[in-house]
PDB file of C-alpha atoms in Angstrom:
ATOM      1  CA  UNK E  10     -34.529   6.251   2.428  1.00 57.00           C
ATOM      2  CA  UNK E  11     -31.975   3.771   0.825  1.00 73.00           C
ATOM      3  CA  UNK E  12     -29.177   6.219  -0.918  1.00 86.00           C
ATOM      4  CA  UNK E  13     -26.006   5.578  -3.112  1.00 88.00           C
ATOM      5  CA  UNK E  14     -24.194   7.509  -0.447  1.00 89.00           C
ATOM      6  CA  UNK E  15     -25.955   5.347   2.864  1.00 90.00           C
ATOM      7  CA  UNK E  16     -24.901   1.822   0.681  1.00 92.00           C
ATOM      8  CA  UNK E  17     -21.360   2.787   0.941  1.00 93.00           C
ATOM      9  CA  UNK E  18     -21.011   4.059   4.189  1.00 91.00           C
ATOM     10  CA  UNK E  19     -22.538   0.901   5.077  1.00 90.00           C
ATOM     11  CA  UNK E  20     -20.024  -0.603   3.757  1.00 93.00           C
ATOM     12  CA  UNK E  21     -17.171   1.562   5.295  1.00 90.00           C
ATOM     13  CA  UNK E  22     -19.094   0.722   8.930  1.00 88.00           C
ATOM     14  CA  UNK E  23     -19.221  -2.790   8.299  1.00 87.00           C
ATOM     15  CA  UNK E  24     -15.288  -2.572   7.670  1.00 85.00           C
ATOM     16  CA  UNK E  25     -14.309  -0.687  10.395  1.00 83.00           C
ATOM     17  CA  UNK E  26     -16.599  -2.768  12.776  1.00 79.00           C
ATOM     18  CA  UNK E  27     -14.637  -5.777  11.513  1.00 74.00           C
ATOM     19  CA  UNK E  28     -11.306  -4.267  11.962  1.00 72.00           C
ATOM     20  CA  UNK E  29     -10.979  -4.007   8.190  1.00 81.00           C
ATOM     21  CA  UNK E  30     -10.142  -1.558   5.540  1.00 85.00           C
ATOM     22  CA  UNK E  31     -12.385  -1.546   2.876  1.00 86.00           C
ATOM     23  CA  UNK E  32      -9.956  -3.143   0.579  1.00 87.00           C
ATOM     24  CA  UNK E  33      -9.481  -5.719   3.304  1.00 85.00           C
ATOM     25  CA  UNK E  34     -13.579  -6.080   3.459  1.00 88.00           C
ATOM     26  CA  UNK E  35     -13.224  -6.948  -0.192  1.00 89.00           C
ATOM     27  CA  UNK E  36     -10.204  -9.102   0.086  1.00 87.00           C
ATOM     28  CA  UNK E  37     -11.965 -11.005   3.053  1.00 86.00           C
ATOM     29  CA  UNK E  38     -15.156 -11.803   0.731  1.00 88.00           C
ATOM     30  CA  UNK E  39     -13.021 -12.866  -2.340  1.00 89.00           C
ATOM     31  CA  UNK E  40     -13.430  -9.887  -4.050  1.00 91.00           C
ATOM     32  CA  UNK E  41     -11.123  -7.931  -5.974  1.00 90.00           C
ATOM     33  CA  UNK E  42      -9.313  -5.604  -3.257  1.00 87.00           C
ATOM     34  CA  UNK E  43     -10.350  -2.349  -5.200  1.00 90.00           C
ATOM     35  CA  UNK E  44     -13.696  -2.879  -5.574  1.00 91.00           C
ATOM     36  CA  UNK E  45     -14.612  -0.441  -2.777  1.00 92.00           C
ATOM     37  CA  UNK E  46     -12.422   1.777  -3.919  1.00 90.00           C
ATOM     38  CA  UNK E  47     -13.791   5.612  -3.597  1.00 86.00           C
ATOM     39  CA  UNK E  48     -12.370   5.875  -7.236  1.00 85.00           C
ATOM     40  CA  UNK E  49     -15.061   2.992  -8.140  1.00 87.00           C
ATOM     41  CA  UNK E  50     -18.105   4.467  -6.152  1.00 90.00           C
ATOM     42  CA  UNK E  51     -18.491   6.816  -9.522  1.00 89.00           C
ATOM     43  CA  UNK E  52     -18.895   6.171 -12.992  1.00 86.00           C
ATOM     44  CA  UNK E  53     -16.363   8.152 -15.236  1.00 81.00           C
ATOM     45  CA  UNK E  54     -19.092  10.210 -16.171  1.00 83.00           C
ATOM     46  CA  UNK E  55     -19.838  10.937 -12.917  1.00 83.00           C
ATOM     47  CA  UNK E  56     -22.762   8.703 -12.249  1.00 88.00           C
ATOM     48  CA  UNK E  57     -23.142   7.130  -9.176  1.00 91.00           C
ATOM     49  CA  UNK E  58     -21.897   3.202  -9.118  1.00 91.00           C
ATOM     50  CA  UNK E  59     -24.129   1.226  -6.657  1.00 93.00           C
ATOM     51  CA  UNK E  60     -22.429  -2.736  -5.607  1.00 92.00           C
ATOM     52  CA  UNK E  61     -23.536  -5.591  -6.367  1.00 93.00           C
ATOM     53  CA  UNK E  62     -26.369  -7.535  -4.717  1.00 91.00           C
ATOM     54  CA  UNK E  63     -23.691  -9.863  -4.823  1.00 93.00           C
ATOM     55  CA  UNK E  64     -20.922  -8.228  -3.495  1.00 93.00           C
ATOM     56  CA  UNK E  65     -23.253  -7.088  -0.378  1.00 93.00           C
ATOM     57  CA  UNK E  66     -23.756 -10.816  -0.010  1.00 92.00           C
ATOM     58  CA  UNK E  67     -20.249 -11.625   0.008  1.00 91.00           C
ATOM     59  CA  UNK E  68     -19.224  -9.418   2.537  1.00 91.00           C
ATOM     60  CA  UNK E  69     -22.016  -9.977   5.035  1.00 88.00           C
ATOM     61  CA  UNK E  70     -21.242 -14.018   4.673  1.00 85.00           C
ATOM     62  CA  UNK E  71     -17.457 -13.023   5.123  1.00 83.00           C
ATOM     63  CA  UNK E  72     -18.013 -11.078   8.374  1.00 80.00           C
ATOM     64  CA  UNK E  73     -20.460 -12.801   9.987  1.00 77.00           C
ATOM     65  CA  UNK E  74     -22.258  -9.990  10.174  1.00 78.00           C
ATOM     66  CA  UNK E  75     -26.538 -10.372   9.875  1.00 79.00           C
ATOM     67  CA  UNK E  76     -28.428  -8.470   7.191  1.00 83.00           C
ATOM     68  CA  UNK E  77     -30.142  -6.916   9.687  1.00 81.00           C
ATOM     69  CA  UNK E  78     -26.569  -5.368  11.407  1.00 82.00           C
ATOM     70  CA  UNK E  79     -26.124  -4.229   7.591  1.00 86.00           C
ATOM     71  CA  UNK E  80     -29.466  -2.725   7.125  1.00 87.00           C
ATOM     72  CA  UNK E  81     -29.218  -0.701  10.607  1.00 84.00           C
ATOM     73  CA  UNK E  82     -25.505   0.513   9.497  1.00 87.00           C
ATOM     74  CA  UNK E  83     -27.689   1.822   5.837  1.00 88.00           C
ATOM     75  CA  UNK E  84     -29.917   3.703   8.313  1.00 83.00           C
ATOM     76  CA  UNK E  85     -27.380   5.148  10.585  1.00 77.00           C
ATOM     77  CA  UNK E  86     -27.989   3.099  13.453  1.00 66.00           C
ATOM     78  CA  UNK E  87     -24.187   1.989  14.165  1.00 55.00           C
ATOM     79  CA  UNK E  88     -24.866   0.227  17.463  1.00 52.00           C
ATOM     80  CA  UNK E  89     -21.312  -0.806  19.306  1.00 48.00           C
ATOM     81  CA  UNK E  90     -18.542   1.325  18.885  1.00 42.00           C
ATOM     82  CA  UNK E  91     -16.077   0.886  16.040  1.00 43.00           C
ATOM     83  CA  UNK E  92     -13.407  -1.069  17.033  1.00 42.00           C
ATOM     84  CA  UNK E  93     -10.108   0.904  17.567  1.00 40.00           C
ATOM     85  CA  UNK E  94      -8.100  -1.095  15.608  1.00 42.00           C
ATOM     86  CA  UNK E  95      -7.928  -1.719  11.660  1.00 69.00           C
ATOM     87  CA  UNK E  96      -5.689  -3.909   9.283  1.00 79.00           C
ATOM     88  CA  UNK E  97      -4.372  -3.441   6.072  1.00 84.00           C
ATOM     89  CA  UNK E  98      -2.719  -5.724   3.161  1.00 88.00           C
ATOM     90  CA  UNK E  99       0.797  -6.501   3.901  1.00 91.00           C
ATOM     91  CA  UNK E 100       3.698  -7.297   1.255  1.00 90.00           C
ATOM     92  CA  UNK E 101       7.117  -7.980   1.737  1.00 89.00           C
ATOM     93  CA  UNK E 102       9.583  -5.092  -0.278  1.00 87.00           C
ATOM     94  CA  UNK E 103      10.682  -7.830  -2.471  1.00 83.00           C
ATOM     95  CA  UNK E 104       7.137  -9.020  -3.028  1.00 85.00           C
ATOM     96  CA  UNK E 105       6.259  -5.351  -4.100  1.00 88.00           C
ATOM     97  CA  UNK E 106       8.691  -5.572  -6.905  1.00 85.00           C
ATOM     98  CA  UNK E 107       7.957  -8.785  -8.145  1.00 79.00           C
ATOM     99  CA  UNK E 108       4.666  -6.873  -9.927  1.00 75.00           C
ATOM    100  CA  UNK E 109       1.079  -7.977  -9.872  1.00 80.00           C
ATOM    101  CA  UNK E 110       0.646  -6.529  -6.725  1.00 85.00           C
ATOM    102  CA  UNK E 111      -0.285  -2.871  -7.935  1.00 84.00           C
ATOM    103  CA  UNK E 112      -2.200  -1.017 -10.325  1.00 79.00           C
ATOM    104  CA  UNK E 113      -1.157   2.236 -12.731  1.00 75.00           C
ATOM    105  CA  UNK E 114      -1.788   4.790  -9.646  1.00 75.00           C
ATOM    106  CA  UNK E 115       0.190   2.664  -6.738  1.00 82.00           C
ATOM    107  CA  UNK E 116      -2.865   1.585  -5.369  1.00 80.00           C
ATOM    108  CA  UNK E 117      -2.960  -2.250  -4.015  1.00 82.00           C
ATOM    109  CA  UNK E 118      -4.610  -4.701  -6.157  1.00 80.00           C
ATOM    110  CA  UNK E 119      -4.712  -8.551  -6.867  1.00 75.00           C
ATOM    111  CA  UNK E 120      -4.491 -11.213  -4.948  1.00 74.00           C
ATOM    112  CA  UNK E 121      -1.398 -12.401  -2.718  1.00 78.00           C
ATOM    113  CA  UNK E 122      -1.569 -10.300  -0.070  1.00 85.00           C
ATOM    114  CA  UNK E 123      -1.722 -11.221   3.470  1.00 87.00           C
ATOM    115  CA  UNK E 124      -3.318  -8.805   6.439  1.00 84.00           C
ATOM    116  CA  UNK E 125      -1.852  -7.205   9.713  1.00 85.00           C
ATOM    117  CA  UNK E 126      -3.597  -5.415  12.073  1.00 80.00           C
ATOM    118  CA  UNK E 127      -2.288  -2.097  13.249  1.00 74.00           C
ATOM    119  CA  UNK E 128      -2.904  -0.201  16.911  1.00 64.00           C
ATOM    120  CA  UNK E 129      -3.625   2.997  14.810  1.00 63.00           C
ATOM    121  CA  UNK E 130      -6.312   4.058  12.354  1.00 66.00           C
ATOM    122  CA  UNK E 131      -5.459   3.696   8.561  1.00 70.00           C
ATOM    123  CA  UNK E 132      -6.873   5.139   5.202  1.00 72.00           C
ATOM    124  CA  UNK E 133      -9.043   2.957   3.011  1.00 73.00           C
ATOM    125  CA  UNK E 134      -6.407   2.930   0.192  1.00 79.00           C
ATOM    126  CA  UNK E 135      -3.198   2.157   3.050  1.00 85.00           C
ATOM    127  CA  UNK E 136      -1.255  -0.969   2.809  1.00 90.00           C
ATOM    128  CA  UNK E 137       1.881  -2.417   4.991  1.00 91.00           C
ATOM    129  CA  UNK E 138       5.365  -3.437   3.414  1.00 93.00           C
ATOM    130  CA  UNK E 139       7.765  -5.101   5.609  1.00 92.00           C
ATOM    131  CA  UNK E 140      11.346  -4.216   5.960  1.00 91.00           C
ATOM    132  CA  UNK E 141      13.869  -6.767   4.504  1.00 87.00           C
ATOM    133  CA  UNK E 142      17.534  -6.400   5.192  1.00 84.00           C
ATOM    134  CA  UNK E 143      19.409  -3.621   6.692  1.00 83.00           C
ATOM    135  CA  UNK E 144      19.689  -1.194   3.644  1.00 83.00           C
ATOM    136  CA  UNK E 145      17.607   1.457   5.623  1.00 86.00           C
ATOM    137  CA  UNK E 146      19.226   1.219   8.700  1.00 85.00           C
ATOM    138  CA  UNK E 147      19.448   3.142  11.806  1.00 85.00           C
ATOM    139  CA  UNK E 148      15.810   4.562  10.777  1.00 84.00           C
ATOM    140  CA  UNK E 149      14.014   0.925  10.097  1.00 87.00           C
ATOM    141  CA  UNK E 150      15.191  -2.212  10.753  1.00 89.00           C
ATOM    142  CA  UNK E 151      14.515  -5.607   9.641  1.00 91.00           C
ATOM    143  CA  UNK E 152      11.075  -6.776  10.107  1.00 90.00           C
ATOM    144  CA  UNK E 153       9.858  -3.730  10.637  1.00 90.00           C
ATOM    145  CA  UNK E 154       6.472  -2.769   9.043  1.00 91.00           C
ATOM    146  CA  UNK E 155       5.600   0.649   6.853  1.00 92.00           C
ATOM    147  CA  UNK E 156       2.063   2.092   6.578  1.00 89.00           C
ATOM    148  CA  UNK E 157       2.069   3.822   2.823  1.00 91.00           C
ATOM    149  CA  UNK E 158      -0.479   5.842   1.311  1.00 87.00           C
ATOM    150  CA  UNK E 159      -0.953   6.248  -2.352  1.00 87.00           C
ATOM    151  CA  UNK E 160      -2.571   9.374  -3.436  1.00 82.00           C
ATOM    152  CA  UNK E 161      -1.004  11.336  -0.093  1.00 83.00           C
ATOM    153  CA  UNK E 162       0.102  14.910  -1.067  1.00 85.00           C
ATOM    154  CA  UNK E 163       4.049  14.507  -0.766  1.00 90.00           C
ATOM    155  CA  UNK E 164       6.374  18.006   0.271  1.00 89.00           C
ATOM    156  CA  UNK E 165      10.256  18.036   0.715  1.00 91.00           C
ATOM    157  CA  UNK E 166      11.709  15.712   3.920  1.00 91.00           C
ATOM    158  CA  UNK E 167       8.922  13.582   3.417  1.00 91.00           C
ATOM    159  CA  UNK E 168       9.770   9.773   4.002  1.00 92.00           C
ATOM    160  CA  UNK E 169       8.172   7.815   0.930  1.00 94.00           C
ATOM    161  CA  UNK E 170       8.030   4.272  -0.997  1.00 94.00           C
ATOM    162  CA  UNK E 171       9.304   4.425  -4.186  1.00 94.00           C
ATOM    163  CA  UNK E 172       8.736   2.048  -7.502  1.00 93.00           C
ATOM    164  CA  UNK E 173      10.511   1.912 -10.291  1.00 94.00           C
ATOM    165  CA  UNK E 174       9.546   0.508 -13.464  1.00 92.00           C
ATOM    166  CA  UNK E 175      12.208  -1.624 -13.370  1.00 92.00           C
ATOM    167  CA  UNK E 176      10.891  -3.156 -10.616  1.00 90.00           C
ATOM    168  CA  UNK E 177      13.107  -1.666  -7.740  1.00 91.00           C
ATOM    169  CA  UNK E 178      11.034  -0.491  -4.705  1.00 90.00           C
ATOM    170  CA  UNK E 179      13.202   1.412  -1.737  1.00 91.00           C
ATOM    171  CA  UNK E 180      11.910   3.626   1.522  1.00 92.00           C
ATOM    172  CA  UNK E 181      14.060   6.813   1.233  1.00 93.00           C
ATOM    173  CA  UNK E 182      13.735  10.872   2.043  1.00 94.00           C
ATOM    174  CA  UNK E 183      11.891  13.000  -0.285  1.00 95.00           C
ATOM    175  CA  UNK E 184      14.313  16.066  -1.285  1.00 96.00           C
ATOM    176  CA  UNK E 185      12.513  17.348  -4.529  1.00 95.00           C
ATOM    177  CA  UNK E 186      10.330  16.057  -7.271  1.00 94.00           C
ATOM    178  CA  UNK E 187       9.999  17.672 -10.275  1.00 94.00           C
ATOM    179  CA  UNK E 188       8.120  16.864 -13.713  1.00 92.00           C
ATOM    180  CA  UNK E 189      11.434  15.508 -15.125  1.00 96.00           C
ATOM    181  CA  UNK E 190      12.568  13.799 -11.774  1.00 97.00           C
ATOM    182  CA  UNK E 191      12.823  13.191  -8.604  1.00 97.00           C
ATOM    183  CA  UNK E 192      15.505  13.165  -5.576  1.00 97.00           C
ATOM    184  CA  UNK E 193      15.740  11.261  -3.117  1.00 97.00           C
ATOM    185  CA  UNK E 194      18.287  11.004   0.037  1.00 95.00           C
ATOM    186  CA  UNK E 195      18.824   7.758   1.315  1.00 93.00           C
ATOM    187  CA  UNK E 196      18.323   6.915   4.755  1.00 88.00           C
ATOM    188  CA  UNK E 197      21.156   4.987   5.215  1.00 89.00           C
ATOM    189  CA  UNK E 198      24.514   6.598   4.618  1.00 88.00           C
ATOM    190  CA  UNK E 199      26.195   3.329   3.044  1.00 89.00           C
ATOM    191  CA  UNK E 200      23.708   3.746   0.663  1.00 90.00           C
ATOM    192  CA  UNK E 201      23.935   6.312  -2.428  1.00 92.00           C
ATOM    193  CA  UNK E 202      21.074   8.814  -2.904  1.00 95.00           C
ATOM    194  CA  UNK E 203      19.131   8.754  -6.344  1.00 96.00           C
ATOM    195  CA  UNK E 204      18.020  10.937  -8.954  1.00 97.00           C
ATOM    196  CA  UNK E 205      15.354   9.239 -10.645  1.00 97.00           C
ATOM    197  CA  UNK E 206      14.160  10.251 -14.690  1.00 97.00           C
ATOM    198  CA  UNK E 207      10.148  10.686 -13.725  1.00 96.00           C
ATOM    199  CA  UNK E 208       9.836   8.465 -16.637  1.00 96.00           C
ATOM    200  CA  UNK E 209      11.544   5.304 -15.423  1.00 96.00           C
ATOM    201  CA  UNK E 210       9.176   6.166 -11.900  1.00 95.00           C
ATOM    202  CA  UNK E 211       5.923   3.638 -11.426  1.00 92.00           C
ATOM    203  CA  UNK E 212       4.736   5.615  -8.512  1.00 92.00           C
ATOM    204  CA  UNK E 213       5.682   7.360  -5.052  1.00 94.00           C
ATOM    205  CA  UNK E 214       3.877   6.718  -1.861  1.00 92.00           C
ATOM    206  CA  UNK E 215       4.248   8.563   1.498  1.00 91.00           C
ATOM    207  CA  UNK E 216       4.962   6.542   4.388  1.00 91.00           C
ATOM    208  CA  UNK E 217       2.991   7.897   6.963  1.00 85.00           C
ATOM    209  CA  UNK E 218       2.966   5.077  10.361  1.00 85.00           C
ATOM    210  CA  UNK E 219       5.841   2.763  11.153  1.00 85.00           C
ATOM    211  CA  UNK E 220       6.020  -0.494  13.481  1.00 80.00           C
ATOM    212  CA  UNK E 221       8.605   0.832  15.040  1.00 58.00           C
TER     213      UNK E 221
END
């Protein structure tokens, strides 16, 4: 039986089999990189949102994949194993500030992003920033890349990524966060720690894999 649910697990097998997030998946097929989004798999009335005939099309061409490897991933049949490795969009830190990159929740969006693949498993909604410069020295060093997740619950000691809506994005320590603001230590002594209004915050993002 074909099922809103079975569609888009289809799709989530199709991007893991492909070594893809499912932003990637959509990035890959020219799509916008939220449209398999779990946040877009439901109306905001709670009705189920089915993708495009289109969209399906767009990702099978992208893949290489066959409708019939699509069609046996709607009825369960995976066949191989899922590949053990995934990638994710990458930005530069001073590419994350520049804007156009994000939307309102952190999440990535647009287009300009390139892809890495990672040796570990990531979350649909992870992307990669690479370190530039030496301002978060000894912990990561130029070059080095940082798996964030949006939406990850965040608790005190907690290394995150950090917008402002001035533009500034930095990798520091989570000390507390509070409706009015938030603290952060940085994690290289030359560098002062902040206290941040909430209000001049675009969004906070827990770094949860590094290159290193």
């Amino acid at each position: 039986m074909l099922s809103h649910d079975r569609v888009w697990a289809a799709i989530d097998a199709l991007a893991e089999r492909y070594s893809l997030s499912a932003s990637g998946l959509a990035r890959r097929a020219g799509l916008d990189s939220t449209a398999f989004n779990k946040s877009k798999r439901l109306s905001s009335d709670g009705r189920p949102r089915w993708p495009s005939t289109e969209s399906l099309a767009k990702i099978i061409e992208a893949t290489g994949a066959s409708l019939d490897e699509f069609t046996r991933l709607v009825e369960g049949r995976s066949g191989s194993a899922a590949p053990q490795r995934t990638a994710v969009p990458l930005l530069g830190f001073a590419q994350a500030g520049a804007g156009g990159f994000f939307d309102d929740a952190g999440y990535p969006s647009g287009q300009g992003w390139d892809l890495v693949e990672l040796p570990t498993r990531a979350a649909e909604t992870s992307y990669a920033l690479k370190v530039q410069g030496d301002s978060m020295l000894p912990l990561y060093r130029n070059g080095d890349v940082l798996i964030v997740e949006p939406g990850a619950p965040t608790r005190k000691g907690d290394r995150v990524v950090v917008k402002t809506t001035a533009g500034e994005v930095m990798a520091k320590v989570l000390d507390r966060q509070t409706a009015k603001a938030i603290v952060l230590v940085s994690l290289n002594p030359a560098h002062p720690d902040r206290d941040i209004p909430m209000r001049d915050v675009e969004w906070v993002a827990r770094i949860v894999w590094a290159s290193q």
